[in-house]
Amino acid sequence: MEQRDEPGQEEEEAAAAAAGEEEEEDEAATVSAPFFLLYPGHGAAAAAPPGVWRPPAPRGGAPLPVLVLSYPGPDGADGTGSHPNYLMANERMNLMNMAKLSIKGLIESALNLGRTLDSDYAPLQQFFVVMEHCLKHGLKAKKTFLGQNKSFWGPLELVEKLVPEAAEITASVKDLPGLKTPVGRGRAWLRLALMQKKLSEYMKALINRKDLLSEFYEPNALMMEEEGAIIAGLLVGLNVIDANFCMKGEDLDSQVGVIDFSMYLKDGNSTKGSEGDGQITAILDQKNYVEELNRHLSATVNNLQAKVDALEKSNTKLTEELAVANNRIITLQEEMERVKEESSYILESNRKVTKDRTADGQALTEARKQLKEETQLRLDVEKELEVQIGMRQEMELAMKMLEKDVCEKQDALVALRQQLDDLRALKHELSFKLQSSDMGVKQKSELNSRLEEKTNQMAAIIKQLEQSGKDLVKQAKILNSAANKLVQKHH
């Protein structure tokens, strides 16, 4: 009984330490639930990793698993617990050991059962939960409309590109009507691959292409490290079991993947003990271990419940935003329909215009040719009109000069006529004087003859001037008529 008291004290100390760590996590900026898995040990002789809570070994020496706790808080006790690479390595080791236990237990129980397994078989369900945790480890978060989303369906879709035989199950998963989420499709894919007995082959092909996996996983994720290859090798042993699943009525979207550690706490090796007290002690130790595990699970459930409440609030807000977005989408769809109708009307109009253009193409070519000819003719007429306008301006200038010359000659003619009148008056006066005076008749006769001669010359000049004036008037009339014709032709 003293040995059982010591484990109880260790359990109380471990529970107090876990509670203290949980309080520190609640005060930290980033709160995360403790990550715990089973680590197979062999009683007090097993060398557990640092910072590990170990259950007491049974009296009979039967191996019990060790619970590896890792709180990714801001500060670590030894300076290493808070390092991301250390935490990821710890998680990879835990997942690998959990996968070993799950695969080993599934194979042994299936062989003992001796029949085809279905979806209700508990070890098989736990195997899929462990595989889901392995595939989710180190997944990169992708931002979506509803927030960040982590799904292992993306990497599994790549398998059909690497192994053509996987295309059949990928197509079957996509055709299943009840699957609405990527998580549900990934779970269905794992079940179909196990039924095909090629899960190990598909996982090996996927792990060998780390260049493709780097798009979905962090560099230190399980699928990117050696532990992923080890798990893929362990999956080969599952080819000895037969499984048959009916997934049409199974709700794979809303299942909660929680590992049931009680399945791996069964005292399978207790029959090797020879004393009944040793078996009872081992069972009591396992009971204390399960109770401690339940306390940790309760703390995890509380943290998850708080997260669920926060998610429900955010979901309500997102639902309202989604309703607004749906209304906006409906409005945009109506506008799109209207734009489509306008586009169809415009296309129909363009088709009619294209047909009209094709029919009038030849006429348009001829019209363009005729327009070009008429344009050239118009340019020629405009050039000729400019020449005629220049000539008209020159003729108008010549007419003005002729009119000026005519006016000058008319003035000269008037002056000459005035002189002729004066001479005639002088002649009459001289004739009168000649008649009245007899002196110097001869001289007067000579003077008279000279005057007559001069008068005749003046009369001849006047006649020439009159003839020249008439000629100028005729020329002016001819120029005026030519100018009027040019003006009429231009109009």
Coordinates of C-alpha atoms in Angstrom, one line a residue:
M1 CA 0.0 0.0 0.0
E2 CA 3.0 2.4 0.6
Q3 CA 3.9 2.0 -3.1
R4 CA 0.4 3.0 -4.1
D5 CA 0.6 6.2 -1.9
E6 CA 3.8 7.3 -3.7
P7 CA 2.1 7.2 -7.1
G8 CA -0.8 9.2 -5.6
Q9 CA 1.6 11.9 -4.5
E10 CA 3.2 12.0 -7.9
E11 CA -0.2 12.3 -9.5
E12 CA -1.1 15.2 -7.3
E13 CA 2.2 17.0 -8.0
A14 CA 1.7 16.4 -11.8
A15 CA -1.9 17.7 -11.6
A16 CA -0.8 20.8 -9.7
A17 CA 2.0 21.4 -12.3
A18 CA -0.5 21.0 -15.1
A19 CA -3.0 23.3 -13.5
G20 CA -0.2 25.9 -13.0
E21 CA 0.8 25.6 -16.7
E22 CA -2.9 26.0 -17.7
E23 CA -3.2 29.2 -15.6
E24 CA 0.0 30.5 -17.3
E25 CA -1.5 29.7 -20.7
D26 CA -4.7 31.5 -20.0
E27 CA -2.7 34.6 -19.1
A28 CA -0.4 34.3 -22.2
A29 CA -1.2 36.1 -25.5
T30 CA -1.7 32.9 -27.4
V31 CA -3.6 30.1 -25.6
S32 CA -3.2 26.5 -26.9
A33 CA -4.5 23.3 -25.5
P34 CA -1.8 20.8 -24.2
F35 CA -0.7 18.3 -26.8
F36 CA -0.4 14.9 -25.2
L37 CA 0.0 11.4 -26.5
L38 CA 1.1 8.0 -25.2
Y39 CA 4.8 7.1 -25.2
P40 CA 5.5 3.4 -24.8
G41 CA 7.6 2.7 -21.8
H42 CA 8.7 -0.3 -19.6
G43 CA 8.1 0.7 -16.0
A44 CA 10.8 2.4 -14.0
A45 CA 13.5 1.1 -16.3
A46 CA 12.3 3.0 -19.4
A47 CA 14.2 6.2 -20.2
A48 CA 11.4 8.8 -20.8
P49 CA 12.0 12.1 -22.5
P50 CA 12.6 15.2 -20.2
G51 CA 9.5 16.8 -18.8
V52 CA 7.4 13.6 -19.0
W53 CA 4.9 12.4 -16.5
R54 CA 5.2 8.7 -16.0
P55 CA 2.7 6.4 -14.3
P56 CA 4.0 4.0 -11.8
A57 CA 5.0 0.6 -13.1
P58 CA 2.9 -2.4 -12.1
R59 CA 4.2 -4.9 -9.7
G60 CA 4.2 -7.6 -12.3
G61 CA 6.5 -5.7 -14.6
A62 CA 4.0 -5.3 -17.5
P63 CA 4.9 -2.4 -19.8
L64 CA 2.7 0.7 -19.5
P65 CA 2.6 3.7 -21.8
V66 CA 4.0 7.0 -20.7
L67 CA 2.1 10.3 -21.1
V68 CA 4.3 12.9 -22.9
L69 CA 3.0 16.4 -22.0
S70 CA 4.0 19.5 -24.0
Y71 CA 2.6 22.9 -23.2
P72 CA 3.8 25.3 -26.0
G73 CA 3.8 28.3 -23.7
P74 CA 6.0 31.4 -23.9
D75 CA 8.5 30.2 -21.3
G76 CA 10.0 26.7 -20.8
A77 CA 11.4 25.2 -17.7
D78 CA 14.7 24.3 -19.3
G79 CA 14.8 26.9 -22.1
T80 CA 13.9 24.3 -24.7
G81 CA 10.2 23.6 -24.2
S82 CA 9.2 26.9 -25.8
H83 CA 11.3 26.4 -29.0
P84 CA 9.0 25.6 -32.0
N85 CA 11.4 23.1 -33.4
Y86 CA 11.6 21.2 -30.1
L87 CA 7.8 21.2 -29.8
M88 CA 7.3 20.0 -33.3
A89 CA 9.9 17.2 -32.8
N90 CA 8.2 16.2 -29.6
E91 CA 4.8 16.1 -31.4
R92 CA 6.3 14.0 -34.3
M93 CA 7.7 11.5 -31.9
N94 CA 4.4 11.2 -30.0
L95 CA 2.4 10.8 -33.2
M96 CA 4.8 8.2 -34.6
N97 CA 4.6 6.1 -31.3
M98 CA 0.9 6.5 -31.2
A99 CA 0.7 5.3 -34.9
K100 CA 2.8 2.3 -33.9
L101 CA 0.5 1.4 -31.1
S102 CA -2.6 1.9 -33.2
I103 CA -1.4 -0.1 -36.2
K104 CA -0.1 -2.9 -34.0
G105 CA -3.3 -3.1 -31.9
L106 CA -5.4 -3.0 -35.1
I107 CA -3.5 -5.9 -36.7
E108 CA -3.6 -8.1 -33.6
S109 CA -7.2 -7.5 -32.9
A110 CA -8.2 -8.0 -36.5
L111 CA -6.3 -11.3 -36.7
N112 CA -7.9 -12.5 -33.5
L113 CA -11.3 -11.5 -34.7
G114 CA -10.9 -13.4 -38.0
R115 CA -13.5 -11.5 -40.1
T116 CA -13.9 -8.5 -42.3
L117 CA -13.8 -5.2 -40.4
D118 CA -16.4 -2.5 -40.8
S119 CA -16.7 1.1 -39.8
D120 CA -18.1 0.3 -36.3
Y121 CA -15.0 -1.5 -35.3
A122 CA -13.4 0.6 -32.5
P123 CA -9.7 -0.1 -33.1
L124 CA -10.2 0.7 -36.8
Q125 CA -11.9 4.0 -35.9
Q126 CA -9.0 4.9 -33.6
F127 CA -6.6 4.1 -36.4
F128 CA -8.3 6.6 -38.7
V129 CA -8.3 9.2 -35.9
V130 CA -4.5 8.7 -35.4
M131 CA -3.9 8.9 -39.2
E132 CA -6.0 12.1 -39.3
H133 CA -3.8 13.7 -36.6
C134 CA -0.6 12.6 -38.5
L135 CA -1.9 14.2 -41.7
K136 CA -2.9 17.4 -39.9
H137 CA 0.4 17.9 -38.2
G138 CA 2.2 21.0 -39.4
L139 CA -0.5 21.9 -42.0
K140 CA -0.3 25.4 -43.3
A141 CA -3.4 27.5 -42.6
K142 CA -5.2 28.7 -45.7
K143 CA -7.3 31.9 -45.5
T144 CA -10.8 31.5 -46.7
F145 CA -14.0 33.6 -46.6
L146 CA -14.9 32.1 -43.2
G147 CA -11.3 32.5 -41.8
Q148 CA -8.3 30.2 -41.7
N149 CA -8.8 26.6 -42.6
K150 CA -6.6 23.5 -42.2
S151 CA -7.5 20.5 -44.3
F152 CA -5.5 17.4 -45.2
W153 CA -7.7 16.8 -48.3
G154 CA -5.4 19.0 -50.4
P155 CA -2.3 16.7 -50.1
L156 CA -4.4 13.6 -50.6
E157 CA -5.7 15.0 -53.9
L158 CA -2.1 15.0 -55.2
V159 CA -1.8 11.2 -54.9
E160 CA -3.8 10.6 -58.1
K161 CA -1.1 12.6 -60.0
L162 CA 1.6 10.4 -58.5
V163 CA -0.1 7.1 -58.6
P164 CA -2.7 6.7 -61.4
E165 CA -4.5 3.9 -59.6
A166 CA -5.6 6.4 -56.9
A167 CA -7.6 8.4 -59.4
E168 CA -10.5 5.9 -59.0
I169 CA -10.9 6.5 -55.2
T170 CA -10.4 10.2 -55.6
A171 CA -13.2 10.3 -58.2
S172 CA -15.4 8.1 -55.9
V173 CA -14.8 10.5 -53.0
K174 CA -15.8 13.5 -55.1
D175 CA -19.0 11.7 -56.2
L176 CA -20.2 10.9 -52.7
P177 CA -23.3 13.1 -52.2
G178 CA -23.1 13.3 -48.4
L179 CA -19.7 14.9 -48.2
K180 CA -19.7 18.7 -47.9
T181 CA -16.3 19.5 -46.3
P182 CA -12.7 18.8 -47.2
V183 CA -12.2 17.0 -43.9
G184 CA -15.0 14.6 -44.7
R185 CA -13.5 13.9 -48.2
G186 CA -10.1 13.2 -46.6
R187 CA -11.6 10.7 -44.1
A188 CA -13.5 9.0 -47.0
W189 CA -10.3 8.8 -49.0
L190 CA -8.4 7.1 -46.1
R191 CA -11.1 4.5 -45.8
L192 CA -11.2 3.7 -49.5
A193 CA -7.4 3.5 -49.7
L194 CA -7.5 1.0 -46.8
M195 CA -10.1 -1.1 -48.5
Q196 CA -7.9 -1.1 -51.6
K197 CA -5.0 -2.2 -49.5
K198 CA -2.8 0.4 -51.0
L199 CA -2.7 3.0 -48.3
S200 CA 1.0 2.4 -47.6
E201 CA 1.8 2.7 -51.3
Y202 CA 0.0 6.0 -51.6
M203 CA 1.5 7.5 -48.5
K204 CA 5.0 6.5 -49.6
A205 CA 4.5 8.1 -53.0
L206 CA 3.2 11.2 -51.4
I207 CA 6.1 11.4 -48.8
N208 CA 8.7 11.0 -51.5
R209 CA 7.5 14.2 -53.2
K210 CA 8.4 16.8 -50.6
D211 CA 8.6 19.4 -53.2
L212 CA 4.8 19.1 -53.6
L213 CA 4.1 18.7 -49.9
S214 CA 5.9 21.9 -49.1
E215 CA 2.9 23.8 -50.5
F216 CA 0.7 22.3 -47.7
Y217 CA 3.0 21.6 -44.8
E218 CA 5.5 23.4 -42.7
P219 CA 9.2 22.3 -43.1
N220 CA 9.2 20.5 -39.7
A221 CA 5.9 18.8 -40.1
L222 CA 5.6 15.0 -39.7
M223 CA 5.0 14.4 -43.4
M224 CA 8.1 16.3 -44.2
E225 CA 10.4 14.4 -41.8
E226 CA 11.7 10.9 -41.2
E227 CA 8.7 10.0 -39.0
G228 CA 6.4 10.2 -41.9
A229 CA 8.4 7.6 -43.9
I230 CA 8.4 5.3 -40.8
I231 CA 4.6 5.5 -40.5
A232 CA 4.2 4.8 -44.2
G233 CA 6.4 1.7 -43.8
L234 CA 4.3 0.6 -40.8
L235 CA 1.1 0.8 -42.9
V236 CA 2.3 -2.1 -45.1
G237 CA 1.2 -4.4 -42.3
L238 CA -2.4 -3.4 -42.7
N239 CA -2.5 -5.2 -46.1
V240 CA -3.2 -8.4 -44.2
I241 CA -6.6 -7.2 -42.9
D242 CA -9.8 -6.9 -44.9
A243 CA -12.2 -4.0 -44.4
N244 CA -15.5 -3.0 -45.9
F245 CA -17.1 0.4 -45.4
C246 CA -20.5 1.8 -46.4
M247 CA -20.0 5.5 -46.4
K248 CA -23.2 6.6 -48.1
G249 CA -25.1 6.9 -44.8
E250 CA -22.1 7.8 -42.6
D251 CA -21.6 11.4 -41.5
L252 CA -17.9 11.9 -42.0
D253 CA -18.1 15.7 -42.0
S254 CA -19.1 16.3 -38.3
Q255 CA -17.1 13.5 -36.6
V256 CA -14.8 14.6 -33.8
G257 CA -11.4 13.0 -34.1
V258 CA -10.5 12.3 -30.4
I259 CA -8.0 9.6 -29.5
D260 CA -9.4 7.1 -27.0
F261 CA -6.3 6.3 -24.8
S262 CA -8.2 3.8 -22.8
M263 CA -8.0 1.3 -25.6
Y264 CA -4.2 1.2 -25.2
L265 CA -4.3 0.8 -21.4
K266 CA -5.7 -2.7 -21.4
D267 CA -3.6 -5.1 -19.4
G268 CA -2.8 -7.5 -22.2
N269 CA 0.4 -8.7 -20.5
S270 CA -1.1 -9.3 -17.1
T271 CA -1.6 -13.0 -17.8
K272 CA 2.2 -13.3 -17.6
G273 CA 2.1 -12.5 -13.9
S274 CA 2.0 -15.4 -11.4
E275 CA 0.4 -13.6 -8.5
G276 CA -3.1 -12.2 -8.2
D277 CA -1.9 -9.2 -6.1
G278 CA 0.4 -8.1 -8.9
Q279 CA -2.5 -8.1 -11.4
I280 CA -4.7 -6.0 -9.0
T281 CA -1.9 -3.6 -8.4
A282 CA -1.3 -3.2 -12.2
I283 CA -5.1 -2.5 -12.7
L284 CA -5.1 0.0 -9.9
D285 CA -2.1 1.8 -11.3
Q286 CA -3.8 1.9 -14.7
K287 CA -6.9 3.3 -13.0
N288 CA -4.9 6.1 -11.4
Y289 CA -3.2 6.7 -14.8
V290 CA -6.6 6.9 -16.6
E291 CA -7.9 9.3 -13.9
E292 CA -5.0 11.6 -14.3
L293 CA -5.4 11.4 -18.1
N294 CA -9.1 12.3 -17.6
R295 CA -8.2 15.3 -15.6
H296 CA -5.9 16.5 -18.4
L297 CA -8.7 15.7 -20.9
S298 CA -11.2 17.7 -18.9
A299 CA -8.9 20.7 -19.0
T300 CA -8.6 20.3 -22.7
V301 CA -12.3 20.0 -23.1
N302 CA -12.8 23.2 -21.1
N303 CA -10.3 25.0 -23.4
L304 CA -12.0 23.6 -26.4
Q305 CA -15.4 24.6 -25.1
A306 CA -14.2 28.2 -24.7
K307 CA -12.9 28.1 -28.3
V308 CA -16.3 26.7 -29.4
D309 CA -18.1 29.5 -27.8
A310 CA -15.8 32.0 -29.4
L311 CA -16.3 30.3 -32.7
E312 CA -20.1 30.3 -32.3
K313 CA -20.0 34.1 -31.8
S314 CA -17.7 34.6 -34.8
N315 CA -20.0 32.2 -36.7
T316 CA -23.0 34.3 -35.9
K317 CA -21.2 37.4 -37.1
L318 CA -20.0 35.6 -40.2
T319 CA -23.6 34.4 -40.8
E320 CA -24.8 38.0 -40.8
E321 CA -21.9 39.1 -43.1
L322 CA -22.8 36.1 -45.3
A323 CA -26.4 37.2 -45.5
V324 CA -25.2 40.7 -46.6
A325 CA -22.8 39.2 -49.0
N326 CA -25.6 37.0 -50.4
N327 CA -27.8 40.0 -50.9
R328 CA -25.0 41.7 -52.6
I329 CA -24.4 38.6 -54.8
I330 CA -28.1 38.6 -55.7
T331 CA -27.9 42.3 -56.7
L332 CA -24.7 41.6 -58.7
Q333 CA -26.4 38.6 -60.4
E334 CA -29.3 40.8 -61.4
E335 CA -27.0 43.4 -62.8
M336 CA -25.1 40.7 -64.6
E337 CA -28.3 39.4 -66.2
R338 CA -29.1 42.9 -67.3
V339 CA -25.6 43.4 -68.7
K340 CA -25.9 40.0 -70.5
E341 CA -29.2 41.1 -72.1
E342 CA -27.7 44.4 -73.2
S343 CA -24.6 42.5 -74.5
S344 CA -26.8 40.1 -76.5
Y345 CA -28.8 43.0 -77.9
I346 CA -25.5 44.8 -78.9
L347 CA -24.2 41.6 -80.4
E348 CA -27.3 41.1 -82.5
S349 CA -27.1 44.7 -83.6
N350 CA -23.5 44.3 -84.5
R351 CA -24.4 41.2 -86.5
K352 CA -27.0 43.1 -88.5
V353 CA -24.7 45.9 -89.1
T354 CA -22.0 43.5 -90.2
K355 CA -24.5 41.9 -92.7
D356 CA -25.5 45.4 -94.0
R357 CA -21.9 46.3 -94.3
T358 CA -21.1 43.2 -96.3
A359 CA -24.1 43.8 -98.6
D360 CA -23.1 47.5 -99.1
G361 CA -19.4 46.9 -99.3
Q362 CA -19.3 47.1 -103.1
A363 CA -21.6 50.1 -103.2
L364 CA -19.4 51.8 -100.5
T365 CA -16.3 51.1 -102.6
E366 CA -17.9 52.6 -105.7
A367 CA -19.2 55.5 -103.6
R368 CA -15.7 56.1 -102.3
K369 CA -14.2 56.0 -105.8
Q370 CA -16.8 58.4 -107.0
L371 CA -16.3 60.6 -104.0
K372 CA -12.5 60.6 -104.7
E373 CA -13.1 61.6 -108.3
E374 CA -15.6 64.4 -107.3
T375 CA -13.1 65.5 -104.7
Q376 CA -10.3 65.7 -107.3
L377 CA -12.7 67.5 -109.7
R378 CA -13.7 70.0 -107.0
L379 CA -10.0 70.6 -106.3
D380 CA -9.4 71.3 -110.0
V381 CA -12.5 73.7 -110.1
E382 CA -11.3 75.4 -107.0
K383 CA -7.8 75.9 -108.6
E384 CA -9.4 77.3 -111.8
L385 CA -11.7 79.5 -109.7
E386 CA -8.7 80.9 -107.9
V387 CA -7.1 81.6 -111.3
Q388 CA -10.3 83.3 -112.5
I389 CA -10.6 85.3 -109.3
G390 CA -7.1 86.5 -109.8
M391 CA -7.8 87.4 -113.4
R392 CA -11.0 89.2 -112.3
Q393 CA -9.1 91.2 -109.8
E394 CA -6.5 92.1 -112.5
M395 CA -9.4 93.1 -114.9
E396 CA -11.1 95.1 -112.2
L397 CA -7.8 96.9 -111.6
A398 CA -7.4 97.5 -115.4
M399 CA -10.9 98.8 -115.6
K400 CA -10.3 101.2 -112.8
M401 CA -7.2 102.4 -114.6
L402 CA -9.1 102.7 -117.8
E403 CA -11.9 104.6 -116.1
K404 CA -9.3 106.9 -114.6
D405 CA -7.6 107.3 -118.0
V406 CA -11.1 108.0 -119.6
C407 CA -11.8 110.6 -117.0
E408 CA -8.5 112.3 -117.6
K409 CA -9.0 112.2 -121.4
Q410 CA -12.6 113.5 -120.9
D411 CA -11.2 116.4 -118.8
A412 CA -8.6 117.0 -121.5
L413 CA -11.3 116.9 -124.2
V414 CA -13.4 119.4 -122.2
A415 CA -10.3 121.6 -121.9
L416 CA -9.6 121.3 -125.6
R417 CA -13.2 122.1 -126.5
Q418 CA -12.9 125.1 -124.2
Q419 CA -9.8 126.2 -126.0
L420 CA -11.5 125.6 -129.4
D421 CA -14.3 127.8 -128.4
D422 CA -11.9 130.4 -127.3
L423 CA -10.1 130.2 -130.6
R424 CA -13.3 130.4 -132.5
A425 CA -14.2 133.4 -130.5
L426 CA -10.8 134.9 -131.2
K427 CA -11.2 134.1 -134.9
H428 CA -14.5 135.9 -135.0
E429 CA -13.0 138.7 -133.2
L430 CA -10.1 138.8 -135.6
S431 CA -12.4 138.5 -138.5
F432 CA -14.3 141.4 -137.2
K433 CA -11.2 143.4 -136.7
L434 CA -10.0 142.4 -140.1
Q435 CA -13.2 143.6 -141.7
S436 CA -13.0 146.8 -139.6
S437 CA -9.4 147.5 -140.4
D438 CA -7.7 147.4 -143.7
M439 CA -4.2 147.7 -142.3
G440 CA -2.1 144.7 -142.3
V441 CA -4.6 142.6 -144.3
K442 CA -1.9 140.4 -145.6
Q443 CA -0.5 139.8 -142.2
K444 CA -3.9 139.1 -140.8
S445 CA -4.6 136.8 -143.7
E446 CA -1.4 134.9 -142.9
L447 CA -2.4 134.9 -139.2
N448 CA -5.8 133.8 -140.1
S449 CA -4.5 130.9 -142.2
R450 CA -2.2 129.9 -139.4
L451 CA -5.1 130.0 -137.0
E452 CA -7.2 127.9 -139.3
E453 CA -4.4 125.5 -139.7
K454 CA -4.0 125.3 -136.0
T455 CA -7.8 124.9 -135.6
N456 CA -7.8 122.0 -138.0
Q457 CA -5.0 120.4 -136.1
M458 CA -6.9 120.8 -132.9
A459 CA -10.1 119.4 -134.4
A460 CA -8.1 116.3 -135.6
I461 CA -6.7 115.8 -132.1
I462 CA -10.2 116.1 -130.6
K463 CA -11.5 113.5 -133.1
Q464 CA -8.6 111.1 -132.2
L465 CA -9.3 111.7 -128.5
E466 CA -13.0 110.9 -129.0
Q467 CA -12.2 107.8 -130.9
S468 CA -9.8 106.7 -128.2
G469 CA -12.5 107.3 -125.5
K470 CA -15.0 105.2 -127.4
D471 CA -12.4 102.4 -127.7
L472 CA -11.8 102.5 -124.0
V473 CA -15.5 102.4 -123.2
K474 CA -15.9 99.3 -125.5
Q475 CA -13.0 97.6 -123.7
A476 CA -14.5 98.4 -120.3
K477 CA -17.8 96.9 -121.4
I478 CA -16.1 93.7 -122.7
L479 CA -14.2 93.4 -119.4
N480 CA -17.3 93.9 -117.3
S481 CA -19.3 91.3 -119.3
A482 CA -16.4 88.8 -118.9
A483 CA -16.3 89.4 -115.1
N484 CA -20.0 88.9 -114.8
K485 CA -19.7 85.5 -116.7
L486 CA -16.9 84.4 -114.3
V487 CA -19.1 85.3 -111.3
Q488 CA -22.1 83.4 -112.7
K489 CA -19.9 80.3 -113.5
H490 CA -18.5 80.3 -109.9
H491 CA -22.0 80.4 -108.4

